[in-house]
CSV table of C-alpha atoms in Angstrom, one decimal:
chain,number,residue,atom,x,y,z
A,30,MET,CA,114.0,111.3,54.7
A,31,ASN,CA,115.1,112.5,58.2
A,32,ARG,CA,117.2,110.1,60.2
A,33,VAL,CA,117.9,110.0,64.0
A,34,ASP,CA,119.3,107.4,66.4
A,35,ASN,CA,116.1,107.1,68.5
A,36,ILE,CA,112.5,108.0,68.5
A,37,ILE,CA,110.5,108.0,71.7
A,38,ILE,CA,106.7,108.2,71.4
A,39,GLY,CA,105.2,109.7,74.6
A,40,PHE,CA,106.4,112.2,77.2
A,41,GLY,CA,105.7,110.0,80.3
A,42,LYS,CA,108.2,109.3,83.1
A,43,ALA,CA,110.1,106.6,81.3
A,44,GLY,CA,110.2,108.4,78.0
A,45,LYS,CA,111.5,111.7,79.3
A,46,THR,CA,114.1,110.1,81.5
A,47,LEU,CA,115.2,107.9,78.6
A,48,ALA,CA,115.4,111.0,76.3
A,49,ASN,CA,117.8,112.7,78.8
A,50,TYR,CA,119.9,109.6,79.0
A,51,LEU,CA,120.2,109.1,75.3
A,52,GLY,CA,120.8,112.8,74.6
A,53,ASP,CA,123.6,112.9,77.2
A,54,LYS,CA,125.2,110.0,75.3
A,55,GLY,CA,125.3,112.1,72.2
A,56,GLU,CA,122.5,110.1,70.4
A,57,LYS,CA,120.2,112.2,68.2
A,58,THR,CA,116.7,111.6,69.7
A,59,ILE,CA,113.2,112.8,68.8
A,60,LEU,CA,110.6,112.8,71.6
A,61,VAL,CA,107.1,112.9,70.1
A,62,GLU,CA,104.2,114.0,72.2
A,63,LYS,CA,100.6,114.3,70.9
A,64,SER,CA,99.7,117.3,73.1
A,65,SER,CA,101.8,120.2,74.3
A,66,GLU,CA,99.7,120.0,77.5
A,67,MET,CA,101.0,116.5,78.4
A,68,CYS,CA,104.7,117.2,79.0
A,69,GLY,CA,105.5,114.7,81.8
A,70,GLY,CA,102.8,112.4,80.7
A,71,GLY,CA,99.7,111.2,82.6
A,72,TYR,CA,101.4,111.3,86.0
A,73,ILE,CA,101.8,115.1,86.1
A,74,ASN,CA,98.8,116.2,84.1
A,75,VAL,CA,95.9,113.9,84.6
A,76,GLY,CA,96.9,111.1,86.9
A,77,CYS,CA,98.8,110.6,90.2
A,78,PHE,CA,100.0,114.1,90.8
A,79,PRO,CA,96.7,116.0,90.4
A,80,SER,CA,94.6,113.3,92.2
A,81,LYS,CA,97.0,113.2,95.1
A,82,PHE,CA,97.1,117.0,95.2
A,83,LEU,CA,93.3,117.2,95.5
A,84,ALA,CA,93.3,114.3,98.0
A,85,GLY,CA,95.7,116.3,100.2
A,86,ARG,CA,93.6,119.4,99.9
A,87,ALA,CA,90.5,117.5,100.8
A,88,TYR,CA,92.3,116.0,103.9
A,89,LYS,CA,93.2,119.4,105.1
A,90,LYS,CA,89.8,121.0,104.5
A,91,PRO,CA,88.9,123.2,107.5
A,92,ASP,CA,85.7,122.4,109.3
A,93,VAL,CA,84.6,126.0,109.5
A,94,GLU,CA,85.2,129.4,107.9
A,95,ILE,CA,84.9,128.4,104.2
A,96,LYS,CA,82.1,126.8,102.2
A,97,ASP,CA,82.6,123.5,100.5
A,98,GLU,CA,82.0,125.0,97.0
A,99,GLU,CA,84.5,127.8,97.6
A,100,TYR,CA,87.2,125.6,99.0
A,101,TYR,CA,86.8,123.0,96.3
A,102,LYS,CA,87.0,125.6,93.5
A,103,ILE,CA,90.2,127.1,95.0
A,104,SER,CA,91.7,123.6,95.3
A,105,VAL,CA,91.1,122.9,91.6
A,106,GLU,CA,92.5,126.3,90.5
A,107,ASN,CA,95.6,125.7,92.6
A,108,LYS,CA,96.0,122.2,91.1
A,109,ASP,CA,95.7,123.6,87.6
A,110,LYS,CA,98.3,126.3,88.3
A,111,LEU,CA,100.8,123.9,89.7
A,112,ILE,CA,100.3,121.4,86.8
A,113,GLU,CA,101.1,124.3,84.3
A,114,GLU,CA,104.3,125.0,86.2
A,115,LEU,CA,105.4,121.4,86.3
A,116,ASN,CA,104.5,120.9,82.6
A,117,GLN,CA,106.9,123.7,81.6
A,118,GLU,CA,109.6,122.6,84.0
A,119,THR,CA,109.4,119.0,82.6
A,120,TYR,CA,109.7,120.3,79.0
A,121,ASP,CA,112.7,122.5,80.0
A,122,ASP,CA,114.4,119.5,81.7
A,123,VAL,CA,114.4,117.4,78.5
A,124,ILE,CA,115.6,120.0,75.9
A,125,ASN,CA,119.3,119.7,75.0
A,126,SER,CA,121.4,119.7,71.9
A,127,ASN,CA,120.7,116.1,71.0
A,128,VAL,CA,117.0,115.9,72.0
A,129,GLU,CA,114.2,117.4,69.9
A,130,VAL,CA,110.6,117.5,71.2
A,131,VAL,CA,108.0,117.4,68.5
A,132,PHE,CA,104.3,117.9,69.3
A,133,GLY,CA,102.3,115.8,66.9
A,134,LEU,CA,100.8,112.4,66.2
A,135,ALA,CA,103.2,109.5,65.7
A,136,SER,CA,102.4,106.3,63.8
A,137,PHE,CA,104.4,103.4,62.3
A,138,LYS,CA,105.2,103.2,58.6
A,139,ASP,CA,107.4,100.2,59.2
A,140,GLU,CA,109.6,98.9,62.0
A,141,HIS,CA,112.2,101.6,61.4
A,142,THR,CA,110.1,104.5,60.1
A,143,ILE,CA,107.7,106.8,62.1
A,144,ASN,CA,105.3,109.2,60.5
A,145,ILE,CA,104.7,112.4,62.4
A,146,LYS,CA,101.8,114.7,61.8
A,147,THR,CA,102.0,118.2,63.3
A,148,ASP,CA,99.9,121.3,62.8
A,149,GLU,CA,102.4,122.4,60.2
A,150,GLY,CA,102.2,119.2,58.2
A,151,GLU,CA,103.6,115.7,58.3
A,152,PHE,CA,107.0,114.0,57.7
A,153,ASN,CA,108.7,110.6,58.1
A,154,VAL,CA,111.7,109.8,60.2
A,155,TYR,CA,113.9,106.7,59.9
A,156,THR,CA,115.5,105.5,63.2
A,157,ASP,CA,117.5,102.7,64.6
A,158,ARG,CA,115.4,102.3,67.8
A,159,ILE,CA,111.9,103.2,68.8
A,160,PHE,CA,110.5,103.4,72.3
A,161,ILE,CA,106.7,103.4,72.8
A,162,ASN,CA,105.7,105.2,75.9
A,163,THR,CA,102.1,106.2,75.2
A,164,GLY,CA,100.7,105.2,78.5
A,165,ALA,CA,97.1,104.2,79.3
A,166,SER,CA,93.7,106.0,79.7
A,167,PRO,CA,90.4,105.3,81.4
A,168,PHE,CA,88.3,102.5,80.0
A,169,VAL,CA,84.6,103.3,79.4
A,170,PRO,CA,82.3,100.3,79.2
A,171,THR,CA,79.5,100.1,76.7
A,172,ILE,CA,76.3,101.1,78.6
A,173,GLU,CA,73.1,102.6,77.2
A,174,GLY,CA,73.4,106.4,77.5
A,175,LEU,CA,77.0,106.4,78.9
A,176,LYS,CA,79.0,109.1,77.2
A,177,ILE,CA,81.8,111.1,78.8
A,178,GLU,CA,80.5,114.7,78.6
A,179,ASN,CA,78.9,117.3,80.8
A,180,ARG,CA,78.2,115.6,84.2
A,181,ILE,CA,79.6,112.2,83.3
A,182,HIS,CA,83.4,111.9,83.9
A,183,THR,CA,86.4,109.7,83.9
A,184,SER,CA,89.1,110.1,86.6
A,185,GLU,CA,90.9,112.6,84.2
A,186,THR,CA,88.0,114.9,83.5
A,187,LEU,CA,86.5,114.9,87.0
A,188,MET,CA,89.5,116.7,88.4
A,189,ASP,CA,88.8,119.6,86.0
A,190,LEU,CA,85.3,120.1,87.3
A,191,GLU,CA,85.3,123.5,89.2
A,192,ALA,CA,81.7,123.3,90.4
A,193,HIS,CA,81.6,121.3,93.6
A,194,PRO,CA,79.3,118.3,93.2
A,195,LYS,CA,77.1,118.0,96.2
A,196,THR,CA,76.3,114.4,95.2
A,197,LEU,CA,78.6,112.0,93.3
A,198,THR,CA,78.0,108.4,92.1
A,199,ILE,CA,81.1,106.3,91.2
A,200,LEU,CA,80.9,103.2,89.0
A,201,GLY,CA,83.7,100.9,90.1
A,202,GLY,CA,84.9,100.1,93.6
A,203,GLY,CA,88.6,99.5,92.7
A,204,ILE,CA,91.5,101.6,93.9
A,205,ILE,CA,90.8,104.5,91.5
A,206,GLY,CA,87.1,104.6,92.5
A,207,LEU,CA,88.0,104.4,96.2
A,208,GLU,CA,90.6,107.2,96.0
A,209,PHE,CA,88.1,109.6,94.4
A,210,ALA,CA,85.4,108.5,96.9
A,211,ALA,CA,87.6,109.5,99.8
A,212,THR,CA,88.7,112.7,98.2
A,213,TYR,CA,85.2,113.9,97.3
A,214,ALA,CA,83.6,112.7,100.6
A,215,LYS,CA,86.2,114.9,102.4
A,216,PHE,CA,85.3,117.8,100.1
A,217,GLY,CA,81.8,117.5,101.4
A,218,SER,CA,80.1,115.5,98.6
A,219,LYS,CA,77.6,112.7,99.3
A,220,VAL,CA,79.3,109.7,97.6
A,221,THR,CA,77.8,106.4,96.5
A,222,VAL,CA,80.0,103.6,94.9
A,223,ILE,CA,78.4,101.0,92.7
A,224,ASP,CA,80.3,97.9,92.0
A,225,LYS,CA,79.6,94.5,90.4
A,226,ALA,CA,81.7,92.6,93.1
A,227,SER,CA,80.0,91.1,96.2
A,228,ARG,CA,82.3,92.9,98.5
A,229,LEU,CA,85.0,95.6,98.6
A,230,LEU,CA,88.5,94.7,97.3
A,231,PRO,CA,87.8,91.1,96.4
A,232,LYS,CA,91.4,90.3,95.7
A,233,GLU,CA,92.5,91.3,99.2
A,234,ASP,CA,92.0,89.2,102.4
A,235,ALA,CA,88.5,89.5,103.7
A,236,ASP,CA,89.7,90.9,107.1
A,237,VAL,CA,91.7,93.6,105.4
A,238,ALA,CA,88.8,94.5,103.0
A,239,GLU,CA,86.4,94.7,106.0
A,240,GLU,CA,88.7,97.3,107.6
A,241,VAL,CA,88.6,99.4,104.5
A,242,PHE,CA,84.9,99.1,104.2
A,243,LYS,CA,84.3,100.2,107.8
A,244,SER,CA,86.6,103.2,107.3
A,245,TYR,CA,84.6,104.3,104.3
A,246,LYS,CA,81.3,103.8,106.0
A,247,ASP,CA,82.5,106.0,108.8
A,248,LEU,CA,83.4,108.6,106.2
A,249,GLY,CA,79.8,108.6,105.0
A,250,VAL,CA,80.4,106.7,101.7
A,251,ASN,CA,77.5,104.4,100.6
A,252,PHE,CA,78.1,101.2,98.7
A,253,VAL,CA,75.9,99.1,96.3
A,254,PHE,CA,77.4,95.7,95.6
A,255,ASP,CA,76.4,92.9,93.2
A,256,ALA,CA,75.3,95.7,90.9
A,257,GLU,CA,74.9,95.8,87.1
A,258,VAL,CA,74.3,99.2,85.5
A,259,SER,CA,71.7,99.0,82.7
A,260,SER,CA,71.5,102.6,81.6
A,261,VAL,CA,72.7,106.2,82.3
A,262,TYR,CA,70.7,109.3,81.6
A,263,GLN,CA,71.8,112.9,82.1
A,264,ASP,CA,70.0,116.3,81.8
A,265,ASP,CA,71.3,119.8,82.6
A,266,ASN,CA,71.3,119.3,86.4
A,267,THR,CA,71.7,115.6,87.2
A,268,VAL,CA,72.7,112.1,86.1
A,269,LYS,CA,70.3,109.2,86.6
A,270,VAL,CA,71.9,105.7,86.9
A,271,SER,CA,69.6,102.7,86.6
A,272,TYR,CA,71.0,99.4,87.9
A,273,SER,CA,70.0,96.0,89.3
A,274,SER,CA,71.3,94.5,92.5
A,275,LYS,CA,70.4,91.1,94.0
A,276,GLY,CA,67.4,90.8,91.7
A,277,GLU,CA,66.1,94.3,92.5
A,278,ASN,CA,66.0,97.2,90.0
A,279,ASP,CA,66.8,100.6,91.4
A,280,LYS,CA,68.2,104.0,90.4
A,281,ILE,CA,70.3,106.7,91.9
A,282,ILE,CA,70.4,110.4,90.9
A,283,SER,CA,73.4,112.6,91.5
A,284,GLU,CA,75.0,115.8,90.3
A,285,ALA,CA,78.0,114.0,88.9
A,286,PHE,CA,78.9,110.5,87.8
A,287,LEU,CA,82.4,109.1,87.7
A,288,VAL,CA,83.3,106.0,85.6
A,289,ALA,CA,86.2,104.2,87.3
A,290,THR,CA,86.2,100.8,85.6
A,291,GLY,CA,89.8,100.3,84.8
A,292,ARG,CA,92.3,101.5,82.1
A,293,LYS,CA,93.2,100.7,78.5
A,294,PRO,CA,96.5,101.1,76.6
A,295,ASN,CA,96.9,104.1,74.3
A,296,ILE,CA,97.6,102.3,71.0
A,297,GLU,CA,94.8,103.3,68.7
A,298,ASP,CA,96.8,105.9,66.7
A,299,LEU,CA,100.1,104.0,66.5
A,300,LYS,CA,99.3,101.6,63.6
A,301,LEU,CA,101.3,98.9,65.2
A,302,GLU,CA,100.4,96.4,62.5
A,303,ASN,CA,102.6,98.3,60.0
A,304,ALA,CA,105.6,97.3,62.2
A,305,GLY,CA,104.4,93.8,63.0
A,306,ILE,CA,104.2,94.6,66.7
A,307,GLU,CA,102.1,92.1,68.7
A,308,SER,CA,99.7,93.0,71.5
A,309,SER,CA,97.6,91.0,74.1
A,310,GLU,CA,93.9,90.4,74.0
A,311,ARG,CA,93.4,93.5,76.2
A,312,GLY,CA,95.5,95.6,73.7
A,313,PHE,CA,98.6,96.0,75.8
A,314,ILE,CA,101.9,95.6,73.9
A,315,ASN,CA,103.6,92.3,74.4
A,316,VAL,CA,107.2,92.6,75.7
A,317,ASN,CA,110.0,90.3,76.9
A,318,GLU,CA,112.1,90.6,80.0
A,319,HIS,CA,114.1,93.5,78.4
A,320,LEU,CA,110.9,95.3,77.4
A,321,GLN,CA,111.5,94.5,73.7
A,322,THR,CA,108.4,94.0,71.5
A,323,SER,CA,108.1,91.3,68.8
A,324,LYS,CA,110.6,93.6,67.0
A,325,PRO,CA,113.9,93.7,68.8
A,326,ASN,CA,114.6,97.3,67.9
A,327,ILE,CA,111.3,98.5,69.3
A,328,PHE,CA,110.6,98.7,73.0
A,329,ALA,CA,107.4,99.4,75.0
A,330,ILE,CA,107.9,101.1,78.3
A,331,GLY,CA,105.5,102.3,81.0
A,332,ASP,CA,101.7,101.6,81.3
A,333,VAL,CA,101.3,100.6,77.6
A,334,ASN,CA,103.2,97.3,78.1
A,335,GLY,CA,100.6,96.0,80.6
A,336,GLY,CA,102.7,96.1,83.7
A,337,PRO,CA,101.7,97.6,87.0
A,338,GLN,CA,100.5,101.1,86.3
A,339,PHE,CA,102.6,103.2,88.6
A,340,THR,CA,105.0,106.1,87.9
A,341,TYR,CA,107.8,104.3,89.8
A,342,VAL,CA,107.3,101.2,87.6
A,343,SER,CA,107.7,103.4,84.5
A,344,LEU,CA,110.9,104.7,86.0
A,345,ASP,CA,112.1,101.2,86.6
A,346,ASP,CA,111.2,100.3,83.0
A,347,TYR,CA,113.8,103.0,82.0
A,348,ARG,CA,116.4,101.3,84.2
A,349,ILE,CA,115.7,98.0,82.4
A,350,VAL,CA,116.1,99.5,79.0
A,351,ARG,CA,119.3,101.3,80.1
A,352,SER,CA,120.6,98.0,81.4
A,353,TYR,CA,119.9,96.4,78.1
A,354,LEU,CA,121.7,99.2,76.2
A,355,GLU,CA,124.7,99.3,78.6
A,356,ASP,CA,125.4,95.8,80.0
A,357,ASN,CA,123.4,93.3,78.0
A,358,GLY,CA,120.4,93.4,80.2
A,359,LYS,CA,121.8,92.3,83.6
A,360,TYR,CA,118.8,94.0,85.2
A,361,SER,CA,115.5,92.9,83.7
A,362,ARG,CA,111.9,92.1,84.5
A,363,LYS,CA,113.0,88.7,85.8
A,364,ASN,CA,115.1,90.2,88.6
A,365,ARG,CA,113.0,93.2,89.4
A,366,GLN,CA,112.9,93.9,93.2
A,367,PRO,CA,109.8,93.3,95.3
A,368,MET,CA,107.4,96.1,94.4
A,369,ALA,CA,105.2,97.9,96.8
A,370,ASN,CA,102.1,99.8,95.8
A,371,ALA,CA,100.2,102.5,97.7
A,372,ALA,CA,96.7,103.9,97.2
A,373,PHE,CA,95.6,107.1,98.9
A,374,LEU,CA,92.4,105.7,100.4
A,375,HIS,CA,91.1,106.7,103.8
A,376,PRO,CA,93.7,106.3,105.2
A,377,THR,CA,96.4,105.2,102.8
A,378,PHE,CA,96.5,101.5,101.7
A,379,SER,CA,100.0,100.1,101.0
A,380,LYS,CA,101.1,96.5,100.3
A,381,VAL,CA,103.9,94.4,99.1
A,382,GLY,CA,104.1,90.7,98.3
A,383,LEU,CA,101.5,88.0,98.9
A,384,THR,CA,98.2,88.2,100.8
A,385,GLU,CA,97.5,85.5,103.4
A,386,THR,CA,95.2,83.7,100.9
A,387,GLU,CA,97.8,83.8,98.1
A,388,ALA,CA,100.5,82.5,100.4
A,389,ILE,CA,98.3,79.5,101.5
A,390,ASP,CA,97.4,78.8,97.9
A,391,ALA,CA,101.1,78.8,97.0
A,392,GLY,CA,101.7,76.1,99.6
A,393,TYR,CA,103.7,78.1,102.1
A,394,ASN,CA,103.8,77.2,105.8
A,395,ILE,CA,102.9,80.6,107.2
A,396,LYS,CA,102.5,82.6,110.3
A,397,VAL,CA,100.3,85.7,110.4
A,398,ALA,CA,100.3,88.8,112.6
A,399,LYS,CA,97.7,91.5,112.7
A,400,LEU,CA,97.7,94.9,114.5
A,401,SER,CA,94.8,97.3,114.7
A,402,ALA,CA,95.8,100.9,113.9
A,403,SER,CA,93.8,101.9,116.9
A,404,GLU,CA,96.7,100.6,119.0
A,405,ILE,CA,99.3,102.8,117.3
A,406,ILE,CA,100.1,105.9,119.3
A,407,ARG,CA,101.0,108.0,116.3
A,408,ALA,CA,97.7,107.2,114.7
A,409,LYS,CA,95.9,108.6,117.7
A,410,ILE,CA,98.0,111.8,117.5
A,411,LEU,CA,97.2,112.2,113.8
A,412,GLY,CA,93.5,111.8,114.6
A,413,ASN,CA,92.7,108.7,112.5
A,414,THR,CA,92.9,105.3,114.1
A,415,ALA,CA,91.2,103.5,111.3
A,416,GLY,CA,93.1,100.6,109.7
A,417,ILE,CA,95.1,97.5,110.2
A,418,TYR,CA,98.7,96.3,109.8
A,419,LYS,CA,99.0,92.7,108.6
A,420,ALA,CA,102.1,90.5,108.0
A,421,VAL,CA,102.5,87.1,106.4
A,422,ILE,CA,105.7,85.2,107.2
A,423,ASN,CA,107.3,82.1,105.9
A,424,ALA,CA,107.4,80.0,109.1
A,425,ASP,CA,110.2,77.8,107.8
A,426,THR,CA,112.6,80.6,106.7
A,427,LYS,CA,111.4,83.6,108.8
A,428,GLN,CA,111.3,85.6,105.5
A,429,ILE,CA,108.6,88.2,104.9
A,430,LEU,CA,106.1,87.0,102.3
A,431,GLY,CA,103.8,89.9,102.3
A,432,VAL,CA,102.6,92.9,104.3
A,433,VAL,CA,99.5,95.1,104.1
A,434,LEU,CA,99.6,98.5,105.9
A,435,PHE,CA,96.2,100.3,106.0
A,436,GLY,CA,96.9,103.3,108.1
A,437,GLU,CA,98.1,106.9,108.1
A,438,ASP,CA,101.4,107.5,106.3
A,439,SER,CA,101.6,103.8,105.2
A,440,HIS,CA,102.9,104.9,101.8
A,441,GLU,CA,106.1,105.9,103.7
A,442,VAL,CA,106.3,103.0,106.1
A,443,ILE,CA,105.9,100.3,103.4
A,444,ASN,CA,109.3,101.2,102.0
A,445,LEU,CA,111.0,99.9,105.1
A,446,VAL,CA,109.4,96.5,104.6
A,447,VAL,CA,110.4,96.4,101.0
A,448,MET,CA,114.0,97.1,101.9
A,449,ALA,CA,114.0,94.3,104.5
A,450,MET,CA,112.6,92.0,101.8
A,451,ILE,CA,115.2,93.1,99.2
A,452,MET,CA,118.0,92.4,101.7
A,453,LYS,CA,116.4,89.0,102.5
A,454,GLN,CA,116.4,89.9,106.2
A,455,PRO,CA,114.2,87.8,108.6
A,456,TYR,CA,111.1,89.5,110.0
A,457,THR,CA,113.0,89.9,113.3
A,458,MET,CA,115.0,92.7,111.8
A,459,LEU,CA,111.9,94.9,111.9
A,460,ALA,CA,110.6,93.4,115.1
A,461,ASN,CA,113.8,94.6,116.9
A,462,HIS,CA,114.7,97.7,115.0
A,463,MET,CA,114.9,101.0,117.0
A,464,PHE,CA,112.4,103.3,115.3
A,465,THR,CA,111.8,106.9,116.2
A,466,HIS,CA,108.9,107.7,118.5
A,467,PRO,CA,106.1,108.5,118.1
A,468,SER,CA,105.9,107.3,114.5
A,469,MET,CA,103.7,105.0,112.4
A,470,ALA,CA,106.8,103.0,111.5
A,471,GLU,CA,107.5,101.9,115.1
A,472,ALA,CA,104.3,99.9,114.9
A,473,LEU,CA,106.3,97.5,112.9
A,474,ASN,CA,107.9,96.5,116.2
A,475,ASP,CA,104.6,95.5,117.6
A,476,LEU,CA,103.4,93.8,114.4
A,477,PHE,CA,106.4,91.6,113.9
A,478,SER,CA,106.8,90.8,117.6
A,479,MET,CA,103.5,89.0,117.4
A,480,ILE,CA,105.0,86.3,115.2
């Protein structure tokens, strides 16, 4: 039987970074990836990178001189070309004398042995440590006639569609659904979003959600709330979605249908039971603060462990594992820094910390400030004044409890807020800081000066 120091299952951000680290330490490591087209994991190939690339192309779409169909097809072709280049670059970055990349299907024989099936055959490898980095993939609910093929897509397959859909229906009004709604509306598609919630973004404060709703309505996106889809039917040219909303039955017909109803962990091929690895009711692998599973020598990193599904969180998972291997885990999930997230809506939606509702429910004495993006000079220059800045402050300590930035370039600006929170600075630091002008960041002066 072959023997190595480490086996990493999955070529995602955490896995590839960890492979480099272990290889540089002189530890023999095998990195197993099911598909040669997934070097770099979901981020590069089917997730954040391609979706943001298309979002950027849609945002820059010229008003004249090129047809929607032609511009969209060129955008998809350019996306595919760049992914192919990045895929190869990522593979080249990992290869060294101590790291072997094997393309095949990995599964557990026991807590120290991995079976690997390749096109040439299968073999077992014994190892001291195993790192599961298999990620997550779109969840498809059980609905009559719903099958991912032809004109029915997930977020991964829709981006490979080269024929521009003149009409698009999206099931799910969460972040993924809204990102694609904005992208395809800007590409010229007529977009309708169907969601079971009674309003947009129900976990956000109502005033913030209303600003997002207004921005999308101005973009031409239609919404159907309180909706339950009963069946889906497709033919060669269209997809018919039947649903009920507020006691009324209706249907919508479009050229393409996107299912954006959440994500599930990629564990179905791993045979976790052979190693005694425990998972949650939703299937995500249970881990402790050091990302160890129920078996101390086996770790789960990245989306598969049920944490926030962002590339930068996967990278931070690598830092947690490295800390455990180097200094007994001084850095762990327990002392992870405040974590921002950003969604490329219309415009970008970024947040960190608590909402106003969450802060009240937690018992804080708070002060709240709100600034309309229409008052920000830079937003006017950029040509999109939709949005809102909102801050929630602990009135007793002057510490920032949470901030939402719904506005142009907010994915950049939110990092300044996070740094202030990490340094435990009072909100007055941002209220009085000298920002460059004109910038979206300088609006933090105005926002925090309202406290």
